[in-house]
């Protein structure tokens, strides 16, 4: 899928988690619901850091372009090192290492640790990166015609405001993990979820997605998981724009109502 559909699906997924959390007796304070939905929308763009034309690879100027080259090389190396006889030959790393459950868990876990141990600046940094991505993803067309600097300023401002809000007692720093010292431990959850939702979105498209790596399936370790072939669609096709994106909006709206206890 393309950036906007990925971001919308990420936001909808977190709002759905909000509804589930409400049902399970750990309702999210509204700042957690809002920040989590935006973080998840941003994180749902992150796996495409292995592709230089992707939104995330262009979102932070030369820094993200450089990171993209590193991630692409790393992914390609991981592919070559672990491929089995059934896996085909590949010339680049796109849709490999960063498109797996293991990557999602490692990145989410890493961000949780960073947020918990790194203090205020780490939380602000994580929020900033994901706010910029969420703006790029959700306001796609509007963000593209404006300048990068404007998007960064907007990202920084929203990161600051959200952190200020969540730092207030009962507003979310301690959501789900309530022990002292566990502030913002939950921050990795929307990041992990965003990456997983991205993978599922790609699995619906023509090429599929090797989500299960490194668990081998038959003679392939990079088995491209997906829906039955005739049901798959091309990234950016009408199915994505006219069916899936409105569906994500609707589901997200229902999730938000559920998360706040209105239904
Ligand atoms: Zn992708």
mmCIF file of C-alpha atoms and ligand atoms in Angstrom:
data_model
loop_
_atom_site.group_PDB
_atom_site.id
_atom_site.type_symbol
_atom_site.label_atom_id
_atom_site.label_comp_id
_atom_site.label_asym_id
_atom_site.label_seq_id
_atom_site.Cartn_x
_atom_site.Cartn_y
_atom_site.Cartn_z
ATOM 1 C CA UNK A 1 0.000 0.000 0.000
ATOM 2 C CA UNK A 2 0.995 3.643 -0.331
ATOM 3 C CA UNK A 3 1.813 5.979 2.566
ATOM 4 C CA UNK A 4 -1.641 7.458 3.293
ATOM 5 C CA UNK A 5 -3.353 4.041 3.411
ATOM 6 C CA UNK A 6 -0.620 2.682 5.670
ATOM 7 C CA UNK A 7 -0.949 5.649 8.030
ATOM 8 C CA UNK A 8 -4.731 5.475 8.167
ATOM 9 C CA UNK A 9 -4.643 1.760 8.893
ATOM 10 C CA UNK A 10 -2.124 2.410 11.679
ATOM 11 C CA UNK A 11 -4.289 5.069 13.310
ATOM 12 C CA UNK A 12 -7.388 2.864 13.022
ATOM 13 C CA UNK A 13 -5.531 -0.077 14.563
ATOM 14 C CA UNK A 14 -4.521 1.929 17.649
ATOM 15 C CA UNK A 15 -8.055 3.259 18.085
ATOM 16 C CA UNK A 16 -9.188 -0.377 17.932
ATOM 17 C CA UNK A 17 -6.656 -1.253 20.635
ATOM 18 C CA UNK A 18 -8.164 1.623 22.627
ATOM 19 C CA UNK A 19 -11.602 0.038 22.399
ATOM 20 C CA UNK A 20 -10.171 -3.337 23.438
ATOM 21 C CA UNK A 21 -8.333 -1.729 26.358
ATOM 22 C CA UNK A 22 -11.556 -0.079 27.491
ATOM 23 C CA UNK A 23 -13.296 -3.440 27.357
ATOM 24 C CA UNK A 24 -10.462 -5.083 29.280
ATOM 25 C CA UNK A 25 -10.622 -2.543 32.094
ATOM 26 C CA UNK A 26 -7.502 -0.473 31.282
ATOM 27 C CA UNK A 27 -9.107 2.456 29.445
ATOM 28 C CA UNK A 28 -6.703 4.852 27.750
ATOM 29 C CA UNK A 29 -6.715 8.448 28.952
ATOM 30 C CA UNK A 30 -7.525 10.555 25.868
ATOM 31 C CA UNK A 31 -3.936 11.820 25.414
ATOM 32 C CA UNK A 32 -2.777 8.186 25.126
ATOM 33 C CA UNK A 33 -5.506 7.483 22.594
ATOM 34 C CA UNK A 34 -4.586 10.524 20.483
ATOM 35 C CA UNK A 35 -0.794 10.221 20.779
ATOM 36 C CA UNK A 36 -0.902 6.471 20.222
ATOM 37 C CA UNK A 37 -3.050 6.833 17.104
ATOM 38 C CA UNK A 38 -0.629 9.428 15.678
ATOM 39 C CA UNK A 39 2.466 7.421 16.665
ATOM 40 C CA UNK A 40 0.956 4.304 15.111
ATOM 41 C CA UNK A 41 0.072 6.267 11.950
ATOM 42 C CA UNK A 42 3.704 7.372 11.722
ATOM 43 C CA UNK A 43 5.172 3.996 12.626
ATOM 44 C CA UNK A 44 3.077 2.411 9.894
ATOM 45 C CA UNK A 45 5.350 4.154 7.368
ATOM 46 C CA UNK A 46 8.582 3.030 8.986
ATOM 47 C CA UNK A 47 9.166 -0.398 7.363
ATOM 48 C CA UNK A 48 9.542 1.311 3.971
ATOM 49 C CA UNK A 49 12.792 2.822 5.200
ATOM 50 C CA UNK A 50 14.314 0.187 2.906
ATOM 51 C CA UNK A 51 13.041 2.021 -0.199
ATOM 52 C CA UNK A 52 14.460 5.368 -1.258
ATOM 53 C CA UNK A 53 11.259 6.636 -2.869
ATOM 54 C CA UNK A 54 9.202 6.038 0.285
ATOM 55 C CA UNK A 55 7.825 8.889 2.395
ATOM 56 C CA UNK A 56 9.965 8.039 5.421
ATOM 57 C CA UNK A 57 13.203 8.004 3.406
ATOM 58 C CA UNK A 58 12.514 11.573 2.288
ATOM 59 C CA UNK A 59 10.989 12.878 5.520
ATOM 60 C CA UNK A 60 14.175 13.951 7.333
ATOM 61 C CA UNK A 61 16.349 15.267 4.516
ATOM 62 C CA UNK A 62 19.863 13.834 4.017
ATOM 63 C CA UNK A 63 19.689 12.027 7.381
ATOM 64 C CA UNK A 64 16.811 9.754 6.364
ATOM 65 C CA UNK A 65 18.248 9.254 2.877
ATOM 66 C CA UNK A 66 21.484 8.031 4.445
ATOM 67 C CA UNK A 67 19.615 5.830 6.951
ATOM 68 C CA UNK A 68 17.620 4.394 4.062
ATOM 69 C CA UNK A 69 20.815 3.312 2.294
ATOM 70 C CA UNK A 70 22.102 1.668 5.482
ATOM 71 C CA UNK A 71 18.809 -0.144 6.115
ATOM 72 C CA UNK A 72 18.560 -1.265 2.495
ATOM 73 C CA UNK A 73 22.099 -2.684 2.579
ATOM 74 C CA UNK A 74 21.485 -4.353 5.942
ATOM 75 C CA UNK A 75 18.219 -5.877 4.693
ATOM 76 C CA UNK A 76 19.833 -7.143 1.517
ATOM 77 C CA UNK A 77 22.676 -8.699 3.525
ATOM 78 C CA UNK A 78 20.194 -10.373 5.890
ATOM 79 C CA UNK A 79 18.293 -11.701 2.895
ATOM 80 C CA UNK A 80 21.349 -13.172 1.231
ATOM 81 C CA UNK A 81 22.677 -14.640 4.485
ATOM 82 C CA UNK A 82 19.453 -16.434 5.438
ATOM 83 C CA UNK A 83 17.782 -17.324 2.142
ATOM 84 C CA UNK A 84 16.982 -20.964 1.508
ATOM 85 C CA UNK A 85 16.852 -22.866 -1.755
ATOM 86 C CA UNK A 86 13.256 -21.846 -2.488
ATOM 87 C CA UNK A 87 13.854 -18.120 -2.030
ATOM 88 C CA UNK A 88 14.482 -16.268 -5.267
ATOM 89 C CA UNK A 89 17.460 -14.077 -6.080
ATOM 90 C CA UNK A 90 17.049 -10.386 -5.113
ATOM 91 C CA UNK A 91 18.989 -7.298 -6.107
ATOM 92 C CA UNK A 92 17.918 -5.060 -3.179
ATOM 93 C CA UNK A 93 16.551 -5.189 0.334
ATOM 94 C CA UNK A 94 13.053 -3.745 -0.190
ATOM 95 C CA UNK A 95 10.264 -5.659 1.580
ATOM 96 C CA UNK A 96 12.573 -7.996 3.450
ATOM 97 C CA UNK A 97 14.070 -7.483 6.930
ATOM 98 C CA UNK A 98 12.017 -4.418 7.926
ATOM 99 C CA UNK A 99 8.803 -6.158 6.826
ATOM 100 C CA UNK A 100 8.906 -8.953 9.423
ATOM 101 C CA UNK A 101 7.291 -9.544 12.833
ATOM 102 C CA UNK A 102 10.753 -9.822 14.381
ATOM 103 C CA UNK A 103 11.708 -6.337 13.197
ATOM 104 C CA UNK A 104 8.427 -4.939 14.565
ATOM 105 C CA UNK A 105 9.040 -6.527 17.974
ATOM 106 C CA UNK A 106 12.679 -5.408 18.144
ATOM 107 C CA UNK A 107 11.956 -1.822 17.108
ATOM 108 C CA UNK A 108 8.926 -1.574 19.419
ATOM 109 C CA UNK A 109 10.846 -3.092 22.343
ATOM 110 C CA UNK A 110 13.832 -0.847 21.690
ATOM 111 C CA UNK A 111 11.659 2.267 21.642
ATOM 112 C CA UNK A 112 9.951 1.223 24.891
ATOM 113 C CA UNK A 113 13.318 0.863 26.607
ATOM 114 C CA UNK A 114 14.542 4.141 25.181
ATOM 115 C CA UNK A 115 11.391 5.969 26.313
ATOM 116 C CA UNK A 116 11.534 4.469 29.814
ATOM 117 C CA UNK A 117 15.272 4.874 30.413
ATOM 118 C CA UNK A 118 16.077 7.918 28.300
ATOM 119 C CA UNK A 119 13.920 10.437 30.124
ATOM 120 C CA UNK A 120 12.144 13.440 28.732
ATOM 121 C CA UNK A 121 14.327 14.083 25.680
ATOM 122 C CA UNK A 122 14.050 10.495 24.518
ATOM 123 C CA UNK A 123 10.250 10.685 24.751
ATOM 124 C CA UNK A 124 10.265 13.991 22.894
ATOM 125 C CA UNK A 125 12.560 12.571 20.217
ATOM 126 C CA UNK A 126 10.376 9.509 19.642
ATOM 127 C CA UNK A 127 7.256 11.676 19.549
ATOM 128 C CA UNK A 128 8.878 14.154 17.133
ATOM 129 C CA UNK A 129 9.937 11.496 14.617
ATOM 130 C CA UNK A 130 6.522 9.866 14.643
ATOM 131 C CA UNK A 131 4.577 13.137 14.511
ATOM 132 C CA UNK A 132 6.508 14.200 11.411
ATOM 133 C CA UNK A 133 5.745 10.819 9.830
ATOM 134 C CA UNK A 134 2.078 10.998 10.837
ATOM 135 C CA UNK A 135 1.782 14.449 9.265
ATOM 136 C CA UNK A 136 3.460 13.220 6.080
ATOM 137 C CA UNK A 137 1.242 10.149 5.997
ATOM 138 C CA UNK A 138 -2.143 11.507 7.025
ATOM 139 C CA UNK A 139 -1.907 14.933 5.368
ATOM 140 C CA UNK A 140 -0.087 13.504 2.413
ATOM 141 C CA UNK A 141 -0.947 15.946 -0.354
ATOM 142 C CA UNK A 142 -0.933 18.990 1.902
ATOM 143 C CA UNK A 143 2.442 18.046 3.392
ATOM 144 C CA UNK A 144 4.073 17.434 0.012
ATOM 145 C CA UNK A 145 3.382 20.910 -1.321
ATOM 146 C CA UNK A 146 4.625 22.619 1.821
ATOM 147 C CA UNK A 147 8.260 22.621 2.907
ATOM 148 C CA UNK A 148 10.038 19.989 4.992
ATOM 149 C CA UNK A 149 10.914 22.626 7.569
ATOM 150 C CA UNK A 150 7.259 23.490 8.091
ATOM 151 C CA UNK A 151 6.411 19.824 8.676
ATOM 152 C CA UNK A 152 9.300 19.517 11.152
ATOM 153 C CA UNK A 153 8.119 22.573 13.065
ATOM 154 C CA UNK A 154 4.603 21.198 13.220
ATOM 155 C CA UNK A 155 6.009 17.834 14.345
ATOM 156 C CA UNK A 156 8.124 19.437 17.062
ATOM 157 C CA UNK A 157 5.218 21.537 18.321
ATOM 158 C CA UNK A 158 2.827 18.606 18.519
ATOM 159 C CA UNK A 159 5.472 16.405 20.186
ATOM 160 C CA UNK A 160 6.016 19.095 22.832
ATOM 161 C CA UNK A 161 2.305 19.623 23.471
ATOM 162 C CA UNK A 162 1.560 15.889 23.694
ATOM 163 C CA UNK A 163 4.466 15.268 26.082
ATOM 164 C CA UNK A 164 3.371 18.188 28.280
ATOM 165 C CA UNK A 165 -0.167 16.813 28.362
ATOM 166 C CA UNK A 166 0.826 13.222 29.090
ATOM 167 C CA UNK A 167 3.186 14.273 31.867
ATOM 168 C CA UNK A 168 0.194 15.466 33.925
ATOM 169 C CA UNK A 169 -0.802 12.881 36.573
ATOM 170 C CA UNK A 170 -3.382 10.391 35.272
ATOM 171 C CA UNK A 171 -2.960 11.557 31.693
ATOM 172 C CA UNK A 172 -1.072 8.659 30.292
ATOM 173 C CA UNK A 173 2.656 8.450 31.060
ATOM 174 C CA UNK A 174 1.770 5.560 33.366
ATOM 175 C CA UNK A 175 -0.920 3.951 31.251
ATOM 176 C CA UNK A 176 -0.887 0.105 31.351
ATOM 177 C CA UNK A 177 2.439 -0.039 33.229
ATOM 178 C CA UNK A 178 1.822 1.654 36.565
ATOM 179 C CA UNK A 179 4.936 0.930 38.599
ATOM 180 C CA UNK A 180 7.296 3.817 39.378
ATOM 181 C CA UNK A 181 10.026 4.011 36.731
ATOM 182 C CA UNK A 182 7.790 2.542 34.021
ATOM 183 C CA UNK A 183 6.678 5.887 32.610
ATOM 184 C CA UNK A 184 6.191 5.720 28.843
ATOM 185 C CA UNK A 185 6.938 2.002 28.699
ATOM 186 C CA UNK A 186 3.779 1.718 26.560
ATOM 187 C CA UNK A 187 5.247 3.990 23.894
ATOM 188 C CA UNK A 188 6.734 1.019 22.020
ATOM 189 C CA UNK A 189 3.310 -0.623 21.606
ATOM 190 C CA UNK A 190 1.902 1.704 18.910
ATOM 191 C CA UNK A 191 5.328 1.562 17.200
ATOM 192 C CA UNK A 192 5.283 -2.244 17.075
ATOM 193 C CA UNK A 193 1.640 -2.279 16.030
ATOM 194 C CA UNK A 194 2.280 0.258 13.256
ATOM 195 C CA UNK A 195 5.001 -1.927 11.728
ATOM 196 C CA UNK A 196 2.799 -5.049 11.911
ATOM 197 C CA UNK A 197 -0.153 -3.243 10.336
ATOM 198 C CA UNK A 198 2.159 -2.048 7.561
ATOM 199 C CA UNK A 199 3.210 -5.650 6.884
ATOM 200 C CA UNK A 200 -0.387 -6.836 6.782
ATOM 201 C CA UNK A 201 -1.225 -3.990 4.379
ATOM 202 C CA UNK A 202 1.604 -5.029 2.072
ATOM 203 C CA UNK A 203 0.474 -8.660 2.298
ATOM 204 C CA UNK A 204 -2.783 -7.610 0.633
ATOM 205 C CA UNK A 205 -0.931 -6.274 -2.404
ATOM 206 C CA UNK A 206 0.440 -8.125 -5.407
ATOM 207 C CA UNK A 207 3.886 -8.815 -4.007
ATOM 208 C CA UNK A 208 2.917 -10.125 -0.549
ATOM 209 C CA UNK A 209 5.105 -9.693 2.534
ATOM 210 C CA UNK A 210 7.586 -12.049 4.293
ATOM 211 C CA UNK A 211 6.098 -11.356 7.744
ATOM 212 C CA UNK A 212 7.039 -14.706 9.290
ATOM 213 C CA UNK A 213 10.813 -14.574 8.682
ATOM 214 C CA UNK A 214 12.943 -16.281 9.982
ATOM 215 C CA UNK A 215 10.412 -19.092 10.394
ATOM 216 C CA UNK A 216 10.741 -21.238 7.260
ATOM 217 C CA UNK A 217 7.704 -22.278 5.223
ATOM 218 C CA UNK A 218 8.476 -25.189 2.902
ATOM 219 C CA UNK A 219 11.730 -24.350 1.140
ATOM 220 C CA UNK A 220 11.463 -20.627 1.737
ATOM 221 C CA UNK A 221 12.525 -18.598 4.712
ATOM 222 C CA UNK A 222 11.318 -15.384 3.037
ATOM 223 C CA UNK A 223 7.910 -16.769 2.090
ATOM 224 C CA UNK A 224 5.785 -13.847 0.859
ATOM 225 C CA UNK A 225 2.638 -14.138 2.942
ATOM 226 C CA UNK A 226 -0.548 -12.784 1.419
ATOM 227 C CA UNK A 227 -4.198 -13.197 0.563
ATOM 228 C CA UNK A 228 -5.091 -15.611 -2.295
ATOM 229 C CA UNK A 229 -3.533 -14.263 -5.500
ATOM 230 C CA UNK A 230 -6.769 -13.184 -7.314
ATOM 231 C CA UNK A 231 -7.767 -11.057 -4.303
ATOM 232 C CA UNK A 232 -4.546 -9.057 -4.229
ATOM 233 C CA UNK A 233 -4.373 -5.552 -5.654
ATOM 234 C CA UNK A 234 -1.686 -3.162 -6.807
ATOM 235 C CA UNK A 235 -0.334 -0.566 -4.361
ATOM 236 C CA UNK A 236 -2.228 2.697 -4.963
ATOM 237 C CA UNK A 237 -5.078 1.031 -6.889
ATOM 238 C CA UNK A 238 -8.768 1.979 -6.608
ATOM 239 C CA UNK A 239 -9.369 -0.782 -4.053
ATOM 240 C CA UNK A 240 -6.936 0.941 -1.743
ATOM 241 C CA UNK A 241 -8.248 4.471 -2.331
ATOM 242 C CA UNK A 242 -11.994 3.843 -2.622
ATOM 243 C CA UNK A 243 -12.561 0.800 -0.423
ATOM 244 C CA UNK A 244 -9.808 0.354 2.134
ATOM 245 C CA UNK A 245 -9.139 3.977 3.093
ATOM 246 C CA UNK A 246 -12.820 4.815 3.787
ATOM 247 C CA UNK A 247 -13.080 1.503 5.667
ATOM 248 C CA UNK A 248 -10.072 2.434 7.843
ATOM 249 C CA UNK A 249 -11.672 5.805 8.624
ATOM 250 C CA UNK A 250 -14.960 4.182 9.579
ATOM 251 C CA UNK A 251 -13.295 1.508 11.718
ATOM 252 C CA UNK A 252 -11.086 4.126 13.348
ATOM 253 C CA UNK A 253 -14.149 6.199 14.235
ATOM 254 C CA UNK A 254 -15.904 3.194 15.758
ATOM 255 C CA UNK A 255 -12.727 2.292 17.644
ATOM 256 C CA UNK A 256 -12.419 5.821 19.049
ATOM 257 C CA UNK A 257 -16.025 5.810 20.265
ATOM 258 C CA UNK A 258 -15.455 2.437 21.895
ATOM 259 C CA UNK A 259 -12.181 3.564 23.468
ATOM 260 C CA UNK A 260 -13.877 6.540 25.112
ATOM 261 C CA UNK A 261 -16.793 4.428 26.338
ATOM 262 C CA UNK A 262 -19.533 5.842 24.096
ATOM 263 C CA UNK A 263 -20.512 2.456 22.673
HETATM 264 ZN ZN1 LIG B 1 6.172 -1.788 2.689
#
